[in-house]
Tab-separated table of C-alpha atoms in Angstrom:
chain	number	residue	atom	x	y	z
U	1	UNK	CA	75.359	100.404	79.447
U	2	UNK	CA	78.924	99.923	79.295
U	3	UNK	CA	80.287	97.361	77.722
U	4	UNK	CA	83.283	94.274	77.843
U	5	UNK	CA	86.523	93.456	76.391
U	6	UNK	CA	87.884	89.929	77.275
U	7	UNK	CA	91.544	91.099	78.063
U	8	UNK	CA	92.617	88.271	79.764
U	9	UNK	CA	92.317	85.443	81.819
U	10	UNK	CA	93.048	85.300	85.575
U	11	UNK	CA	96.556	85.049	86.139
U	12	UNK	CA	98.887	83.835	89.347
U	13	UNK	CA	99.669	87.505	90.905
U	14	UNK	CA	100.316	86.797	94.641
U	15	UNK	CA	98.021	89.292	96.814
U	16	UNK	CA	97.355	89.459	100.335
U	17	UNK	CA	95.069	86.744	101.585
U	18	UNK	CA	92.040	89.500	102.848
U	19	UNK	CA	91.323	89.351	106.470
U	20	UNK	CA	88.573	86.885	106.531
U	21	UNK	CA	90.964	84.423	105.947
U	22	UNK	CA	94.489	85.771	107.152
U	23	UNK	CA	96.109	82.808	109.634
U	24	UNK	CA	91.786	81.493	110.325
U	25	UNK	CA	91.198	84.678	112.743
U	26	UNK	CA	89.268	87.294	112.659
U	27	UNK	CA	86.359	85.810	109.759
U	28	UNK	CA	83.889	88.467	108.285
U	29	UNK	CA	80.303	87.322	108.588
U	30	UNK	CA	80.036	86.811	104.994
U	31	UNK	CA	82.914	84.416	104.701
U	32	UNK	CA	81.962	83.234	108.056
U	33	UNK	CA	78.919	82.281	106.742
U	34	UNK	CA	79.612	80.823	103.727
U	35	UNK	CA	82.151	78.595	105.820
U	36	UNK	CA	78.861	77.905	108.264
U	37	UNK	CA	76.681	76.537	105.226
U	38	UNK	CA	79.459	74.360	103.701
U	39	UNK	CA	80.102	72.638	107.079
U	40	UNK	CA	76.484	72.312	107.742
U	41	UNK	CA	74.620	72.187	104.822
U	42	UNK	CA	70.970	71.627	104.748
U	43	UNK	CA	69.380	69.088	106.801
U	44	UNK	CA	67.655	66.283	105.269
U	45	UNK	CA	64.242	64.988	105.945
U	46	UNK	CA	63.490	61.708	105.144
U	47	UNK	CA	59.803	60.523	104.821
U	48	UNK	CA	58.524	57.476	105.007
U	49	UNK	CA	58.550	56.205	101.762
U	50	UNK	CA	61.730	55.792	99.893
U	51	UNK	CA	60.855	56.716	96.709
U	52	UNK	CA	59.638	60.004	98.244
U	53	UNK	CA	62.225	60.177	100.306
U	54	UNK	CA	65.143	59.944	97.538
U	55	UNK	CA	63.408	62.564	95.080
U	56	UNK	CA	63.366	65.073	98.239
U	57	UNK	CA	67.090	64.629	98.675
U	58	UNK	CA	67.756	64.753	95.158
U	59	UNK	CA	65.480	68.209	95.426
U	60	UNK	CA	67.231	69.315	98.550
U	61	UNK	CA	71.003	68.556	97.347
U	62	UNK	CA	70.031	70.395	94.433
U	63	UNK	CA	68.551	73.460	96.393
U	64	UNK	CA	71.609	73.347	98.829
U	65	UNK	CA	74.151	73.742	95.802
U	66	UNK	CA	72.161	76.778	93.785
U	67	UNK	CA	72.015	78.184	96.988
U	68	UNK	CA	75.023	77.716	98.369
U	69	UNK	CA	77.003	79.372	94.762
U	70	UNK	CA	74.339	81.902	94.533
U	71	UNK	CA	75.559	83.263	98.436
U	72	UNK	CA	79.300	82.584	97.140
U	73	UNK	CA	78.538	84.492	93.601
U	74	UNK	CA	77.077	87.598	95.659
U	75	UNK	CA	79.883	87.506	98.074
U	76	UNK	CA	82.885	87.792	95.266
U	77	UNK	CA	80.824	90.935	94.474
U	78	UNK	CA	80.862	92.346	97.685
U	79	UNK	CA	83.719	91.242	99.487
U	80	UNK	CA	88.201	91.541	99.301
U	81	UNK	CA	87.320	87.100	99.069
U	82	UNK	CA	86.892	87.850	95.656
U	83	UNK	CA	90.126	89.027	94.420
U	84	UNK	CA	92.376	86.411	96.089
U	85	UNK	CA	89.540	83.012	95.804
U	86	UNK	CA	87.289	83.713	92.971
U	87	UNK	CA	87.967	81.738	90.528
U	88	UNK	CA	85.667	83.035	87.819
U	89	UNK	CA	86.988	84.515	84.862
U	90	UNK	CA	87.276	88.136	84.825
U	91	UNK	CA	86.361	88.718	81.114
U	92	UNK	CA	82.465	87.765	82.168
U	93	UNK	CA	82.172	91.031	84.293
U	94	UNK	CA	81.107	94.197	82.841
U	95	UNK	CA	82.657	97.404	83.548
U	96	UNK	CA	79.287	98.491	85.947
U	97	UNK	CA	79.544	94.941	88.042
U	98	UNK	CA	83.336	96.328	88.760
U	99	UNK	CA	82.551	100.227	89.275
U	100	UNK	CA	79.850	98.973	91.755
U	101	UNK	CA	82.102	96.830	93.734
U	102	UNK	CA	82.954	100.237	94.939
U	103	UNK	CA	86.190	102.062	95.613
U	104	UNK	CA	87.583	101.363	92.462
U	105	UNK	CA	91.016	102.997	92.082
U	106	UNK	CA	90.736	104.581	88.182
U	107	UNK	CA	93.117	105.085	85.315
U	108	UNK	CA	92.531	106.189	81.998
U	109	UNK	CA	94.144	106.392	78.835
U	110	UNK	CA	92.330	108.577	75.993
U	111	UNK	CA	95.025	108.391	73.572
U	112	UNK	CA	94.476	105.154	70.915
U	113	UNK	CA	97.554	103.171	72.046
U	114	UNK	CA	97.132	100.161	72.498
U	115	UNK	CA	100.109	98.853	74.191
U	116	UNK	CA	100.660	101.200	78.233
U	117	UNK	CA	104.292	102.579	78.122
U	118	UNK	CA	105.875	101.156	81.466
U	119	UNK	CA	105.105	104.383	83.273
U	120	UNK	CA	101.567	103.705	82.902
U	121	UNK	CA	102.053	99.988	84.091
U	122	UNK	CA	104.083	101.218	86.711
U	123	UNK	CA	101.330	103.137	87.865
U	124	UNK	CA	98.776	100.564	87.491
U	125	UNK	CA	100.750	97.858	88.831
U	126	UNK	CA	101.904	99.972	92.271
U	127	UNK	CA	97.773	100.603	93.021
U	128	UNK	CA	96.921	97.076	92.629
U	129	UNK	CA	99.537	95.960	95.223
U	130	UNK	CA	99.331	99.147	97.504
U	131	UNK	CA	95.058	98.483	97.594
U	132	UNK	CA	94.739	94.895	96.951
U	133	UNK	CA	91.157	94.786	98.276
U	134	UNK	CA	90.035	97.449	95.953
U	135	UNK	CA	89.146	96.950	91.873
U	136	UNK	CA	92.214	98.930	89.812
U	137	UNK	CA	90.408	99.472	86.364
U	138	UNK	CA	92.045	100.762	83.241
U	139	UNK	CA	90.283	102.544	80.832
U	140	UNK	CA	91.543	102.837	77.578
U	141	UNK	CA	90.237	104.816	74.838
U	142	UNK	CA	92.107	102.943	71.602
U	143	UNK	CA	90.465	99.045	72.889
U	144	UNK	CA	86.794	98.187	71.368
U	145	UNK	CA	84.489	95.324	71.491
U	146	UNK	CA	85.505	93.178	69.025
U	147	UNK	CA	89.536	93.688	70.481
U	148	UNK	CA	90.527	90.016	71.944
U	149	UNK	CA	94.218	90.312	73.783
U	150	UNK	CA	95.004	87.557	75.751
U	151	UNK	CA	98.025	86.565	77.814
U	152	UNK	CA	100.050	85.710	74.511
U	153	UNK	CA	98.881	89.016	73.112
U	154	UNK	CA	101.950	90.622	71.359
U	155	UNK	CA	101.016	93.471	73.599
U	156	UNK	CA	103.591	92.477	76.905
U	157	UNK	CA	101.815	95.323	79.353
U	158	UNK	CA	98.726	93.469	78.594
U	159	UNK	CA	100.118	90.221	79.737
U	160	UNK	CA	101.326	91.718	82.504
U	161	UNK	CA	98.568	93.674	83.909
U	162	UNK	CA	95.691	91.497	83.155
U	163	UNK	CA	97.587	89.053	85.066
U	164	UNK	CA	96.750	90.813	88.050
U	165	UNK	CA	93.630	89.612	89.540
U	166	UNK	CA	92.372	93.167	90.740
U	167	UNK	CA	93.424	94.725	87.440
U	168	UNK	CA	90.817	95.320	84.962
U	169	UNK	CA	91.076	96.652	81.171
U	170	UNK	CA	88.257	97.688	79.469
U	171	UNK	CA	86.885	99.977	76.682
U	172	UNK	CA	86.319	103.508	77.139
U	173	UNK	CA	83.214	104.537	75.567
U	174	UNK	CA	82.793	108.393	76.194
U	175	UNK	CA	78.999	108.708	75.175
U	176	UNK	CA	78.289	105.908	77.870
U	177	UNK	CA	80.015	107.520	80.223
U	178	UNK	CA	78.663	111.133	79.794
U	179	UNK	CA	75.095	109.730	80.079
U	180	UNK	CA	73.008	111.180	82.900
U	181	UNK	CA	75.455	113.779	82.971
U	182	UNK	CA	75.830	117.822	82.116
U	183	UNK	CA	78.818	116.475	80.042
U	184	UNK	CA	76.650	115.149	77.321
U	185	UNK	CA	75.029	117.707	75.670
U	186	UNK	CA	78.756	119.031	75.502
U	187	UNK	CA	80.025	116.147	74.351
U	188	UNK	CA	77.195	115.500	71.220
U	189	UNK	CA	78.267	119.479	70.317
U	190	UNK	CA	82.258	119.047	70.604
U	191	UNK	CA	84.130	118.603	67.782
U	192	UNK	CA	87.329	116.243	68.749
U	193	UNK	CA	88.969	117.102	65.335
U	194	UNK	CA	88.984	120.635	65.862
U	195	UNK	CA	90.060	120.568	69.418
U	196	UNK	CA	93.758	121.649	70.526
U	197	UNK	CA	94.169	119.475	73.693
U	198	UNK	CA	91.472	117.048	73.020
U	199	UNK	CA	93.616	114.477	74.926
U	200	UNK	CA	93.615	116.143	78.008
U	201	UNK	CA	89.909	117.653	77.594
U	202	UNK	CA	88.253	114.320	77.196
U	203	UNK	CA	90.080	113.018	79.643
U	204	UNK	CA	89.474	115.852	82.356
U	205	UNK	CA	85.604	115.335	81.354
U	206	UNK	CA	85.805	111.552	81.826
U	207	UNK	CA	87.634	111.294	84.987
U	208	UNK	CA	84.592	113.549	86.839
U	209	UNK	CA	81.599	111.504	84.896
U	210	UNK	CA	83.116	108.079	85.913
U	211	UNK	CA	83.742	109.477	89.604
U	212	UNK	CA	80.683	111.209	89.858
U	213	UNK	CA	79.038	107.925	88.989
U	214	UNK	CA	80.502	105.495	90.758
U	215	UNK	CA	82.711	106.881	93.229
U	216	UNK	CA	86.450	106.096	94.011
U	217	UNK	CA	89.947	107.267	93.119
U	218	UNK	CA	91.202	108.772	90.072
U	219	UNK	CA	94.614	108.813	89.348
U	220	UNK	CA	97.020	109.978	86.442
U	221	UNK	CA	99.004	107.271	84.763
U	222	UNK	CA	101.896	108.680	86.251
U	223	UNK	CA	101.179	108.123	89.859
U	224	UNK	CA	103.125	105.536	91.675
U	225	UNK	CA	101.448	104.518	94.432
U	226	UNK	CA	103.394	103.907	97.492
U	227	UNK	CA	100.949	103.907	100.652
U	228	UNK	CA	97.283	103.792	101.047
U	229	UNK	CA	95.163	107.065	100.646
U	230	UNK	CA	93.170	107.363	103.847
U	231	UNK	CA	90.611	109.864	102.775
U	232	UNK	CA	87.137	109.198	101.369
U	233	UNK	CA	86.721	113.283	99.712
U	234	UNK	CA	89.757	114.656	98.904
U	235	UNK	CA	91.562	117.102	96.140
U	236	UNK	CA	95.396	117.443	96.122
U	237	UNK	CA	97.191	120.203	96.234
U	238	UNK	CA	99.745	120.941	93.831
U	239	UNK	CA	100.926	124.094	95.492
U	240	UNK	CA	99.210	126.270	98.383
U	241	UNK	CA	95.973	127.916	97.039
U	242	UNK	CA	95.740	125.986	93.799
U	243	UNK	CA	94.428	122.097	93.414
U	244	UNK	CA	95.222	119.720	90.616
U	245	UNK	CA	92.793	117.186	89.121
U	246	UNK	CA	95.626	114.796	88.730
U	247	UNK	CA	94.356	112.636	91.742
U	248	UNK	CA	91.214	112.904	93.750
U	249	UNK	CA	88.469	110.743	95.555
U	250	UNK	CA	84.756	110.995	96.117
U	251	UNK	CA	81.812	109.169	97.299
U	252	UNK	CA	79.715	108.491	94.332
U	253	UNK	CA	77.292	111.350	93.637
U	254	UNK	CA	79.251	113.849	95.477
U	255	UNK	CA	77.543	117.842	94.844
U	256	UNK	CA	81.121	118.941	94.391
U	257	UNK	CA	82.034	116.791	91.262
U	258	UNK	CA	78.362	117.347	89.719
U	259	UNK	CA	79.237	120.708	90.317
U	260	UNK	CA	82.200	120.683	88.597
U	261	UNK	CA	80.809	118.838	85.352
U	262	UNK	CA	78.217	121.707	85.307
U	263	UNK	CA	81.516	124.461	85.530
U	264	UNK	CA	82.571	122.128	83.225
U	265	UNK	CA	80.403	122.877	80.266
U	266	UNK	CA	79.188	126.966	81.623
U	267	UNK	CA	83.329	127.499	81.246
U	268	UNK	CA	84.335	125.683	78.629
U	269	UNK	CA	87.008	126.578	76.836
U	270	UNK	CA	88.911	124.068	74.762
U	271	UNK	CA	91.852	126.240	73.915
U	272	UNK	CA	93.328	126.706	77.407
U	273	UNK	CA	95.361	123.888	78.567
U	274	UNK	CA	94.024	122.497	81.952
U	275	UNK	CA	90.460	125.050	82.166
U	276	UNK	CA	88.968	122.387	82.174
U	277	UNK	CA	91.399	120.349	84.230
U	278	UNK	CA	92.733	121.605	87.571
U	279	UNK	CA	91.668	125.340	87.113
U	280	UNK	CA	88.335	124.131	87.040
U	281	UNK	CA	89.057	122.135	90.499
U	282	UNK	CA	90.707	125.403	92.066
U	283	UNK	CA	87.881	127.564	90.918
U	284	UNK	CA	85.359	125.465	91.788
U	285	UNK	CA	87.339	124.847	95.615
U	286	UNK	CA	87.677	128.253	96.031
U	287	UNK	CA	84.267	129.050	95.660
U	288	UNK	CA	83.274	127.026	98.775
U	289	UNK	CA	86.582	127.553	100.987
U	290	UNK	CA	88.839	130.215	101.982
U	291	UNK	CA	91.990	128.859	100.806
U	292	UNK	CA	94.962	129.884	102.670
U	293	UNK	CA	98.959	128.987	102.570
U	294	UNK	CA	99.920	125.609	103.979
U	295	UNK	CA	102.427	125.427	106.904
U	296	UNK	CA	104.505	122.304	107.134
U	297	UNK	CA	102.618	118.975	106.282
U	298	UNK	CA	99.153	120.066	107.744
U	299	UNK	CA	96.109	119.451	105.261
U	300	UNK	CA	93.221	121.483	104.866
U	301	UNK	CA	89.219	120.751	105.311
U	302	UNK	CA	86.174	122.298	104.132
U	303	UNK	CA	82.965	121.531	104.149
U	304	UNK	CA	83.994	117.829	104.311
U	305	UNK	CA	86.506	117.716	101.349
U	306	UNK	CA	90.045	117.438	102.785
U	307	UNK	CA	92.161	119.637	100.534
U	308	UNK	CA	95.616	117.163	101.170
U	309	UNK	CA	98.821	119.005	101.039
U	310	UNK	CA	101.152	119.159	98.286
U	311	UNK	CA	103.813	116.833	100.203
U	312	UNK	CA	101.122	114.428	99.761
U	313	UNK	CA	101.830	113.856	95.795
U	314	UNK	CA	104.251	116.291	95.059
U	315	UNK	CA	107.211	116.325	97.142
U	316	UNK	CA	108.767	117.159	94.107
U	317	UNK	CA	107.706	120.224	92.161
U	318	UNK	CA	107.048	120.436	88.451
U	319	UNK	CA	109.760	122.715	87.413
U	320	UNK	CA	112.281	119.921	89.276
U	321	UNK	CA	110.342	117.113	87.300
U	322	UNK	CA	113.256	115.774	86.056
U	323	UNK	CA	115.079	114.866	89.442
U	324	UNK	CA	113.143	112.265	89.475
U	325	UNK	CA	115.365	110.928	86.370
U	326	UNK	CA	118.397	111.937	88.129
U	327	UNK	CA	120.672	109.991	90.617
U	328	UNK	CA	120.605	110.823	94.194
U	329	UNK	CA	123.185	110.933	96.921
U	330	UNK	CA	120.648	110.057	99.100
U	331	UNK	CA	117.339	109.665	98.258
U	332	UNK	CA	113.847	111.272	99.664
U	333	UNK	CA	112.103	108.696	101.685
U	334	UNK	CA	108.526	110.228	101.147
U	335	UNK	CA	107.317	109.929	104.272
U	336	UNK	CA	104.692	112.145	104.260
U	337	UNK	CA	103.442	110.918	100.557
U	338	UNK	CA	100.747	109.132	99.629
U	339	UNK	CA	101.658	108.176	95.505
U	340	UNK	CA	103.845	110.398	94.088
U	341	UNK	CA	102.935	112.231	90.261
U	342	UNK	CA	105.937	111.686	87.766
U	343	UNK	CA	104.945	114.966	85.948
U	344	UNK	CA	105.328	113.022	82.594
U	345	UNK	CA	103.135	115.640	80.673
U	346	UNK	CA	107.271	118.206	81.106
U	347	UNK	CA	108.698	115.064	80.183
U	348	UNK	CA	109.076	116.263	76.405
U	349	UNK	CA	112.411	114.917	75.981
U	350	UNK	CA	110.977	111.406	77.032
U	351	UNK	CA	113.126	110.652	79.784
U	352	UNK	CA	112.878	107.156	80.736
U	353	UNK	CA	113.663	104.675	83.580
U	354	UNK	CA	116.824	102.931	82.497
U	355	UNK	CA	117.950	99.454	83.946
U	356	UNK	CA	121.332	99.945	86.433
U	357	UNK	CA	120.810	103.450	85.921
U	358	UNK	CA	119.911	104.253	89.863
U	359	UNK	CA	117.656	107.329	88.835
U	360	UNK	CA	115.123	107.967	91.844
U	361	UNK	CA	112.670	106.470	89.255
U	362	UNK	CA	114.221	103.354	88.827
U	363	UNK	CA	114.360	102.724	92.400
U	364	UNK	CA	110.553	103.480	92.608
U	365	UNK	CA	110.168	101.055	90.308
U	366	UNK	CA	111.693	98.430	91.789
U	367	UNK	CA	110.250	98.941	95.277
U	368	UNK	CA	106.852	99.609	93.996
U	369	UNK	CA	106.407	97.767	90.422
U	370	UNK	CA	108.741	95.093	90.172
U	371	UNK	CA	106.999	92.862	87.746
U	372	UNK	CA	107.159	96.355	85.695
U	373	UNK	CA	110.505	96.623	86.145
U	374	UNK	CA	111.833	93.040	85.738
U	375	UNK	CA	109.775	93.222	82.223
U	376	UNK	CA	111.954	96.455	81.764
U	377	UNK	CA	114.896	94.308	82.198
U	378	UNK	CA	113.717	91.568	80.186
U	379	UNK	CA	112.782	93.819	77.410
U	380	UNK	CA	116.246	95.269	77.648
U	381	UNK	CA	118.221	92.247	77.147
U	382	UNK	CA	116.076	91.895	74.671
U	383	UNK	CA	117.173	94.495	73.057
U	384	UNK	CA	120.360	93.746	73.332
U	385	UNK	CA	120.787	90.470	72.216
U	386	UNK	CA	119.274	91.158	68.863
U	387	UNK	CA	120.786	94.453	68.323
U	388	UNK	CA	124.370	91.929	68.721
U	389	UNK	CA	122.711	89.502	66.334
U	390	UNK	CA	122.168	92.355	63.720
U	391	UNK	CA	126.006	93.468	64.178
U	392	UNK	CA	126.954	90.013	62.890
């Protein structure tokens, strides 16, 4: 079973009220119904005797009230009420109560950092505001049990991504994860020391287990999110003919991701960067569809996976990576994109989004992570001030 890490406690992010409340119109049945047994709770019957009749209301108020919190506790589980009213704290949910929420949006970080660069809360913070009704979770490879950050943690991106109340952080645990999987035989025979893009591989093998599991989105932690995703099965293109593993959605228990893991492990081969990573995807897409060229902004289906094209997350090509970094005369609306990838694995030189720079990537920033980017600022003047101090 996976396991917790208290990260935080709920914070004050603003998110969209969901619909069962949005201006009193248009209630779900669930909140509907909770509404229905507050305003009407449960009738009283009152015998004869009053000494009967007091220890049946006692029994009956008491009855009403377990009742009524055990229909609100199953509710925050199952409905968007939970993210914007519930006001438990999120450090007593495990990571399965979360994954089986369903849809979860999925990050993961398989290096042992322990504080996400803005890019990665960038990323985070843009899916938690573009699907506020889904569970964001962060999985991070360097946290453990016994790690206790909080919102005075000296760890800022904590503070400010735990304080989002569909953000969750918590441990990953690889042999957890591969359970019930082909990836664990592969994974109790691997050797992490002796592996050349260990990184990348254990990440490429987690990302399948945890969707094949669970179902949802994965996404890189250099997405920024910008609209919703409308599919349910999907790969993305990064060119015509050839699919990344940088994004993708499935329905949990989908043939084509246990398919992969299996492709996985028969094909494994640790030395070649991204075999296991989107060659595997291609290979494995290509082996069910005739893939052809894409014309314009159409996407591709087959066999119920929608094959999305590369306009979708890459308007901007990985050799041009670093336009992103640049300044624009004008710049790209992305109106055919659903998140855009920041290609930070070219980024050797470490380009980064500077305040008052007006790179494309600061201006994604502020439109689509501004608590990120008004920490950037902060952290900046930071900077500043006590690099003056130190001159004196």
């Amino acid at each position: 079973m996976l396991q917790t890490v208290w990260v935080s406690s709920p914070g004050t992010w603003p998110l969209r009220k969901p619909d069962c409340h949005r201006d009193g119109k248009q209630i779900s049945w669930k909140c509907g119904f909770v509404r229905t047994i507050i305003q009407h709770p449960c009738p009283r019957h009152y015998p004869k005797g009053r000494r009967k009749a007091r220890m049946l209301r006692k029994i009956q108020l008491c009855l009403c009230f377990f009742f009524v919190s055990g229909i609100l506790y199953e509710i925050s589980l199952l409905s968007g009420c939970f993210f914007s009213y519930m006001p438990m704290s999120k450090h007593f949910l495990t990571p399965e109560q979360v994954l089986n929420l369903g849809k979860s949006i999925i990050f993961l970080e398989t290096t042992e950092r322990l504080e996400p660069p803005p890019l990665v809360s960038c990323s985070v913070e843009s899916a938690a505001r573009i699907y506020q009704d889904r569970p964001i979770i962060l999985f991070m490879k360097g946290l453990t049990n016994d790690t206790a950050l909080d919102l005075n943690s000296s760890y800022a991106a904590f503070s400010l991504l735990s304080s989002m109340k569909n953000v969750f952080i918590f441990p990953l645990q690889m042999e957890t994860v591969f359970q019930e999987t082909p990836l664990l035989q592969w994974y109790n025979q691997v050797v992490p020391e002796q592996e050349k893009n260990w990184v990348h591989v254990s990440s490429d093998a987690s990302r399948l287990a945890l969707i094949w599991k669970y179902g949802g989105i994965y996404m890189d932690t250099d997405v920024i999110s910008i609209r919703p995703i409308p599919e349910e099965s999907f790969l993305a293109a990064q060119k015509s003919r050839f699919s990344s593993n940088g994004i993708f959605g499935f329905p949990a228990h989908h043939k084509f991701i246990w398919d992969c893991m299996e492709n996985f492990v028969l094909k494994y081969n640790g030395n070649i960067w991204g075999n296991q990573g989107p060659f595997l995807m291609t290979r494995m897409l290509k082996s069910i569809c005739n893939l052809t060229d894409f014309k314009g902004t159409e996407d591709h289906s087959c066999q119920n996976i929608s094959f999305l094209n590369p306009q979708r997350f890459y308007p901007i090509p990985y050799p041009a990576w670093s336009r992103y970094y640049q300044v624009w005369d004008k710049s790209p609306n992305f109106n055919h994109s659903y998140a855009l990838h920041l290609w930070n694995f070219m980024n050797h030189n470490r380009k980064v989004v500077v305040a008052g720079s007006n790179t494309l990537a600061e201006k994604l920033y502020k439109a689509y992570c501004p608590t990120t980017y008004q920490d950037l600022i902060r952290n900046a003047k930071l900077r500043d001030f006590t690099g003056s101090e130190d001159a004196a």
